[in-house]
Coordinates of C-alpha atoms in Angstrom, one line a residue:
M1 CA 0.0 0.0 0.0
R2 CA 1.4 3.4 -1.0
I3 CA -0.1 6.5 0.6
L4 CA 0.4 10.2 0.6
V5 CA -0.2 12.1 3.8
L6 CA -0.8 15.8 3.4
G7 CA 0.7 17.1 6.7
G8 CA 2.0 14.2 8.7
T9 CA 4.3 15.8 11.3
W10 CA 2.0 16.4 14.4
F11 CA -0.9 15.0 16.2
L12 CA -3.4 13.2 13.9
G13 CA -1.1 13.4 10.8
K14 CA 1.8 12.0 12.9
A15 CA -0.4 9.2 14.3
I16 CA -1.5 8.3 10.8
V17 CA 2.1 8.2 9.5
E18 CA 3.3 6.1 12.4
G19 CA 0.4 3.7 12.0
A20 CA 1.1 3.3 8.2
V21 CA 4.8 2.8 8.6
S22 CA 4.2 0.2 11.3
Q23 CA 2.1 -1.8 8.8
G24 CA 4.9 -1.7 6.3
W25 CA 3.2 0.8 4.0
E26 CA 5.2 3.1 1.7
V27 CA 4.5 6.6 3.0
T28 CA 5.1 10.0 1.4
T29 CA 4.5 13.1 3.4
F30 CA 4.0 16.6 2.1
N31 CA 4.2 19.7 4.2
R32 CA 6.1 23.0 4.5
G33 CA 8.6 21.6 7.0
R34 CA 7.8 24.2 9.6
S35 CA 5.8 22.3 12.2
G36 CA 7.4 19.2 13.7
S37 CA 9.9 16.9 12.1
D38 CA 9.4 14.3 9.5
A39 CA 8.8 10.8 10.8
P40 CA 11.4 8.1 10.3
G41 CA 10.7 5.8 7.4
V42 CA 8.8 8.2 5.2
A43 CA 9.7 9.9 1.9
A44 CA 9.3 13.6 2.8
V45 CA 8.5 16.2 0.2
H46 CA 8.4 19.8 1.3
G47 CA 6.3 22.5 -0.3
D48 CA 3.3 24.7 -0.1
R49 CA 0.0 22.9 -1.0
T50 CA -1.5 26.2 -2.1
V51 CA 1.1 26.6 -4.9
R52 CA 0.3 24.6 -8.0
E53 CA 4.0 24.3 -9.0
D54 CA 4.8 22.6 -5.6
L55 CA 1.9 20.2 -6.1
L56 CA 3.1 19.3 -9.6
K57 CA 6.5 18.6 -8.1
L58 CA 4.9 16.4 -5.4
A59 CA 2.9 14.5 -8.1
Q60 CA 6.2 13.2 -9.5
S61 CA 6.6 11.2 -6.3
G62 CA 3.4 9.2 -7.0
P63 CA 1.4 7.3 -7.8
W64 CA -0.4 6.4 -4.6
D65 CA -3.2 4.1 -3.7
A66 CA -4.6 6.8 -1.4
V67 CA -4.2 10.4 -0.2
I68 CA -5.0 11.2 3.5
D69 CA -5.5 15.0 3.9
T70 CA -4.8 16.1 7.5
S71 CA -3.7 19.7 6.7
S72 CA -6.7 21.5 5.2
S73 CA -8.4 22.8 8.4
E74 CA -7.3 26.4 7.9
L75 CA -7.6 26.4 4.1
P76 CA -10.5 27.7 1.9
P77 CA -12.2 25.2 -0.4
R78 CA -10.5 26.5 -3.5
D79 CA -7.1 25.3 -2.1
V80 CA -8.6 21.9 -1.4
L81 CA -9.8 21.8 -5.0
L82 CA -6.4 22.8 -6.3
A83 CA -4.8 19.8 -4.5
T84 CA -7.5 17.3 -5.6
T85 CA -7.5 18.3 -9.2
T86 CA -3.7 18.4 -9.4
L87 CA -3.2 15.0 -7.8
R88 CA -6.3 13.2 -9.2
N89 CA -4.3 11.3 -11.8
R90 CA -1.7 10.2 -9.3
A91 CA -4.0 8.8 -6.6
R92 CA -6.9 6.3 -6.6
R93 CA -8.6 7.4 -3.4
W94 CA -8.8 10.5 -1.1
V95 CA -9.5 10.4 2.6
H96 CA -10.4 13.9 3.9
I97 CA -10.3 14.9 7.5
S98 CA -13.3 17.2 8.0
T99 CA -15.5 18.1 11.0
V100 CA -19.0 17.8 12.4
S101 CA -19.2 21.6 12.0
V102 CA -20.2 21.0 8.4
Y103 CA -23.7 20.0 9.4
E104 CA -26.5 22.6 9.3
G105 CA -27.8 21.5 12.7
W106 CA -24.5 21.6 14.5
P107 CA -24.4 22.1 17.5
H108 CA -28.1 22.5 18.2
E109 CA -29.5 19.1 17.0
P110 CA -28.6 15.5 17.3
L111 CA -26.8 14.4 14.2
T112 CA -26.4 11.3 12.0
D113 CA -24.3 10.8 8.8
E114 CA -27.4 11.6 6.8
S115 CA -28.0 15.1 8.4
P116 CA -28.0 18.0 5.9
V117 CA -24.6 19.7 5.3
L118 CA -24.0 23.4 4.9
G119 CA -23.9 24.7 1.3
C120 CA -20.6 25.9 -0.1
R121 CA -19.0 25.9 -3.6
A122 CA -15.9 23.8 -4.2
D123 CA -14.1 26.8 -5.5
A124 CA -15.1 29.2 -2.7
D125 CA -12.4 31.5 -1.2
E126 CA -11.8 32.3 2.4
T127 CA -14.5 35.0 2.5
F128 CA -17.4 32.5 1.9
G129 CA -19.9 31.8 4.7
Y130 CA -20.8 33.5 7.9
T131 CA -21.1 32.9 11.6
G132 CA -24.6 33.2 13.1
E133 CA -25.5 35.5 16.0
D134 CA -25.6 32.6 18.4
G135 CA -22.3 31.2 17.2
S136 CA -23.8 28.8 14.6
P137 CA -23.5 28.0 11.9
T138 CA -19.9 29.0 11.6
Q139 CA -17.9 30.4 8.7
Y140 CA -15.4 27.6 9.5
G141 CA -18.3 25.0 9.0
F142 CA -19.1 26.5 5.6
Q143 CA -15.5 26.5 4.6
K144 CA -15.1 22.8 5.6
A145 CA -18.3 21.9 3.8
G146 CA -16.8 23.5 0.6
G147 CA -13.6 21.5 1.1
E148 CA -15.7 18.3 1.3
R149 CA -17.4 19.2 -1.9
A150 CA -14.0 19.8 -3.6
V151 CA -13.1 16.3 -2.7
T152 CA -16.3 14.6 -3.8
E153 CA -16.5 16.5 -7.1
V154 CA -13.1 15.3 -8.1
F155 CA -12.9 11.8 -6.5
G156 CA -16.5 10.7 -6.6
D157 CA -17.0 7.3 -5.1
E158 CA -13.4 7.2 -4.0
A159 CA -13.9 10.2 -1.7
V160 CA -14.1 9.5 2.1
L161 CA -15.0 12.3 4.5
L162 CA -14.2 11.8 8.1
R163 CA -16.0 14.1 10.5
P164 CA -14.6 14.1 14.0
G165 CA -16.0 16.2 16.8
V166 CA -13.2 16.6 19.5
I167 CA -10.0 14.7 19.1
L168 CA -7.9 14.1 22.2
G169 CA -4.8 12.1 23.0
P170 CA -1.0 12.3 23.2
G171 CA 0.4 15.1 21.1
E172 CA -2.7 17.3 21.4
Y173 CA -2.1 20.8 20.1
V174 CA -5.3 22.6 21.2
G175 CA -4.8 22.1 24.9
R176 CA -8.2 20.9 26.1
L177 CA -7.1 17.7 27.9
P178 CA -3.7 19.1 29.0
W179 CA -5.5 22.0 30.7
W180 CA -7.8 19.7 32.6
L181 CA -4.9 17.5 33.6
E182 CA -2.9 20.5 34.9
R183 CA -6.0 21.8 36.7
A184 CA -6.5 18.4 38.4
K185 CA -2.9 18.3 39.4
R186 CA -3.1 21.7 41.1
G187 CA -5.9 20.4 43.3
G188 CA -8.2 22.4 45.5
R189 CA -11.8 23.3 44.7
I190 CA -12.3 22.8 40.9
L191 CA -15.0 24.7 39.0
A192 CA -16.9 22.0 37.2
P193 CA -19.9 22.3 34.8
A194 CA -23.0 20.5 36.0
P195 CA -24.5 18.0 35.6
A196 CA -21.7 15.6 36.4
E197 CA -23.6 12.8 34.6
Q198 CA -23.5 14.6 31.2
R199 CA -21.8 12.4 28.7
I200 CA -19.2 13.7 26.3
Q201 CA -17.9 12.0 23.1
P202 CA -14.2 12.9 22.5
V203 CA -12.3 10.4 20.4
D204 CA -8.7 9.3 20.8
V205 CA -6.3 10.5 18.1
R206 CA -4.9 7.0 17.6
D207 CA -8.3 5.5 17.0
V208 CA -9.1 8.2 14.3
A209 CA -5.7 7.4 12.7
T210 CA -6.4 3.7 12.6
F211 CA -9.8 4.4 11.1
A212 CA -8.4 6.7 8.5
L213 CA -5.9 4.1 7.4
H214 CA -8.7 1.5 7.3
Q215 CA -10.7 3.7 5.0
A216 CA -7.6 4.5 2.8
A217 CA -7.3 0.7 2.2
G218 CA -11.0 0.1 1.9
R219 CA -13.8 0.6 -0.6
G220 CA -16.3 2.7 1.3
S221 CA -17.2 6.3 0.5
G222 CA -19.0 9.3 1.7
G223 CA -19.3 10.9 5.2
F224 CA -18.5 9.2 8.5
N225 CA -19.0 10.7 11.9
V226 CA -16.0 9.9 14.0
T227 CA -17.1 10.3 17.6
H228 CA -16.9 8.0 20.6
P229 CA -20.0 5.7 20.6
D230 CA -20.0 5.3 24.4
G231 CA -18.4 8.4 25.7
I232 CA -17.7 9.2 29.3
S233 CA -19.5 11.3 31.9
V234 CA -18.0 14.7 32.8
G235 CA -17.7 13.5 36.4
A236 CA -15.8 10.4 35.5
F237 CA -13.6 12.4 33.1
I238 CA -12.6 14.8 35.9
D239 CA -12.2 12.0 38.4
E240 CA -9.8 10.2 35.9
C241 CA -7.8 13.4 35.5
L242 CA -7.5 13.6 39.3
R243 CA -6.5 9.9 39.6
V244 CA -3.8 9.9 36.9
T245 CA -2.2 13.2 38.2
G246 CA -2.5 12.4 41.8
G247 CA -4.3 15.6 42.4
D248 CA -6.2 16.1 45.7
G249 CA -8.8 18.4 44.2
A250 CA -12.6 18.2 44.5
P251 CA -15.0 19.3 41.7
V252 CA -17.6 21.9 42.7
W253 CA -20.5 21.3 40.4
V254 CA -22.1 24.5 39.1
D255 CA -25.1 24.9 36.9
S256 CA -24.5 26.1 33.4
S257 CA -26.8 29.1 33.9
V258 CA -24.6 30.3 36.8
L259 CA -21.5 29.8 34.8
M260 CA -22.9 31.9 32.0
Q261 CA -23.9 34.6 34.5
H262 CA -20.3 34.8 35.5
G263 CA -19.2 35.2 31.9
V264 CA -17.5 31.8 31.6
K265 CA -16.9 31.1 27.9
Q266 CA -18.3 27.8 26.7
W267 CA -15.9 25.4 24.9
T268 CA -12.7 27.3 25.9
E269 CA -12.6 28.5 29.5
L270 CA -13.9 25.2 30.7
P271 CA -12.8 23.0 27.9
L272 CA -15.4 20.5 26.5
W273 CA -18.2 22.3 28.3
R274 CA -21.0 23.5 25.9
T275 CA -24.7 23.7 26.6
H276 CA -26.1 23.1 23.0
A277 CA -28.2 19.9 22.8
G278 CA -26.4 18.5 19.8
V279 CA -22.7 18.8 20.8
W280 CA -22.5 15.4 22.3
A281 CA -25.3 13.7 20.4
V282 CA -23.5 12.7 17.2
D283 CA -24.3 9.2 16.0
A284 CA -21.3 7.3 14.8
Q285 CA -23.0 4.1 13.8
R286 CA -21.9 4.2 10.2
S287 CA -18.3 4.5 11.3
I288 CA -18.7 1.6 13.8
D289 CA -20.2 -0.6 11.1
A290 CA -17.2 0.4 8.9
G291 CA -14.6 -0.6 11.5
L292 CA -14.2 2.3 13.9
R293 CA -13.1 1.0 17.3
C294 CA -12.7 3.4 20.2
R295 CA -10.7 2.7 23.3
P296 CA -12.1 3.8 26.7
I297 CA -11.7 7.6 27.2
A298 CA -10.0 6.8 30.6
D299 CA -7.2 5.3 28.6
T300 CA -6.9 8.4 26.5
V301 CA -6.6 10.5 29.7
R302 CA -4.0 8.2 31.2
D303 CA -1.8 8.1 28.1
T304 CA -2.1 11.8 27.5
W305 CA -0.8 12.4 31.1
T306 CA 2.1 10.0 30.5
W307 CA 3.0 12.0 27.4
W308 CA 2.4 15.4 29.0
A309 CA 4.3 14.6 32.2
G310 CA 7.2 13.4 30.2
D311 CA 8.4 15.6 27.4
G312 CA 5.0 16.4 26.1
R313 CA 4.9 19.7 24.4
P314 CA 2.9 20.2 21.2
V315 CA 3.8 22.2 18.2
D316 CA 3.1 25.9 18.9
H317 CA -0.5 26.7 17.9
P318 CA -2.5 29.9 18.5
R319 CA -5.5 27.9 19.8
W320 CA -3.6 26.7 22.9
A321 CA -3.9 30.1 24.6
E322 CA -7.7 30.1 24.2
H323 CA -8.2 27.2 26.6
G324 CA -8.6 27.3 30.4
I325 CA -10.1 29.7 32.8
A326 CA -7.8 32.0 34.7
A327 CA -7.1 30.9 38.3
E328 CA -8.2 34.3 39.6
K329 CA -11.5 34.2 37.8
E330 CA -12.2 30.6 38.9
A331 CA -11.5 31.6 42.5
R332 CA -13.8 34.6 42.3
I333 CA -16.7 32.4 41.0
L334 CA -16.1 29.7 43.6
A335 CA -16.0 32.3 46.4
S336 CA -19.3 33.7 45.3
L337 CA -21.2 30.4 45.5

């Protein structure tokens, strides 16, 4: 099996590359060479995927059985279209890492793989779309929907669209789980979003990588929601963070309405907390039927702490600074209860 990974040096891309190499696959990676280092055992090609000449140079390293695109999250649809059209004659199949944000109903409604997707042209630029007054839909969602369309228009039945929600695990660059781990380690009274029994559906990066490789070698097509089918309660999640870090803290469960009265930002200041009904109601049955297997989230918490407590430092990313409530603000809220 010969694959091309667009990206391939950090988090999901790195996990995909490592998984492919461990199976004896021939792997080519393509990136700018600025974030992370190239994995051992790959044929690394450096260039800018938004430049046609660089893509034409890359094409000379083919052909490939499949392309796995992990590097389009910040790109407009037209740049995805440029890559797919330039590489179409050098690859049989295209596995595209997308997001649940492409759905019209996200995050307000429960979702399945058949839920309607936002409309966006395959050749749209970065100005297309908008963000609603209540934060949904998002311009990001429109852009990612256009990227999906760029893949399906060019690759047809050989296009696979993987739609994760939240991906956690060793190497995380956003900072959601590392923040909770550090907060648990610090101990004391921990501001926690009630109810404790609320279930969340983050998926382990290694399980997403395995599923992406499975799809690269398979024959399925279309969209797949990649979320944890069982999930974990918020209470069990925080308890696991306390257990693995040895923290002596105790969660103080506070109703969402009270948190919002105090101006706590959903999704970022208390990572993974969001009140919309559809956030953690994403059906992944089609993915399960197609081979997705998810380890217990407690294992993800443990392994992330092992990485983080060792030499775990992700590639610098601007989203890291967005996550986690300031200790002073948390203390003020707890004191007011």
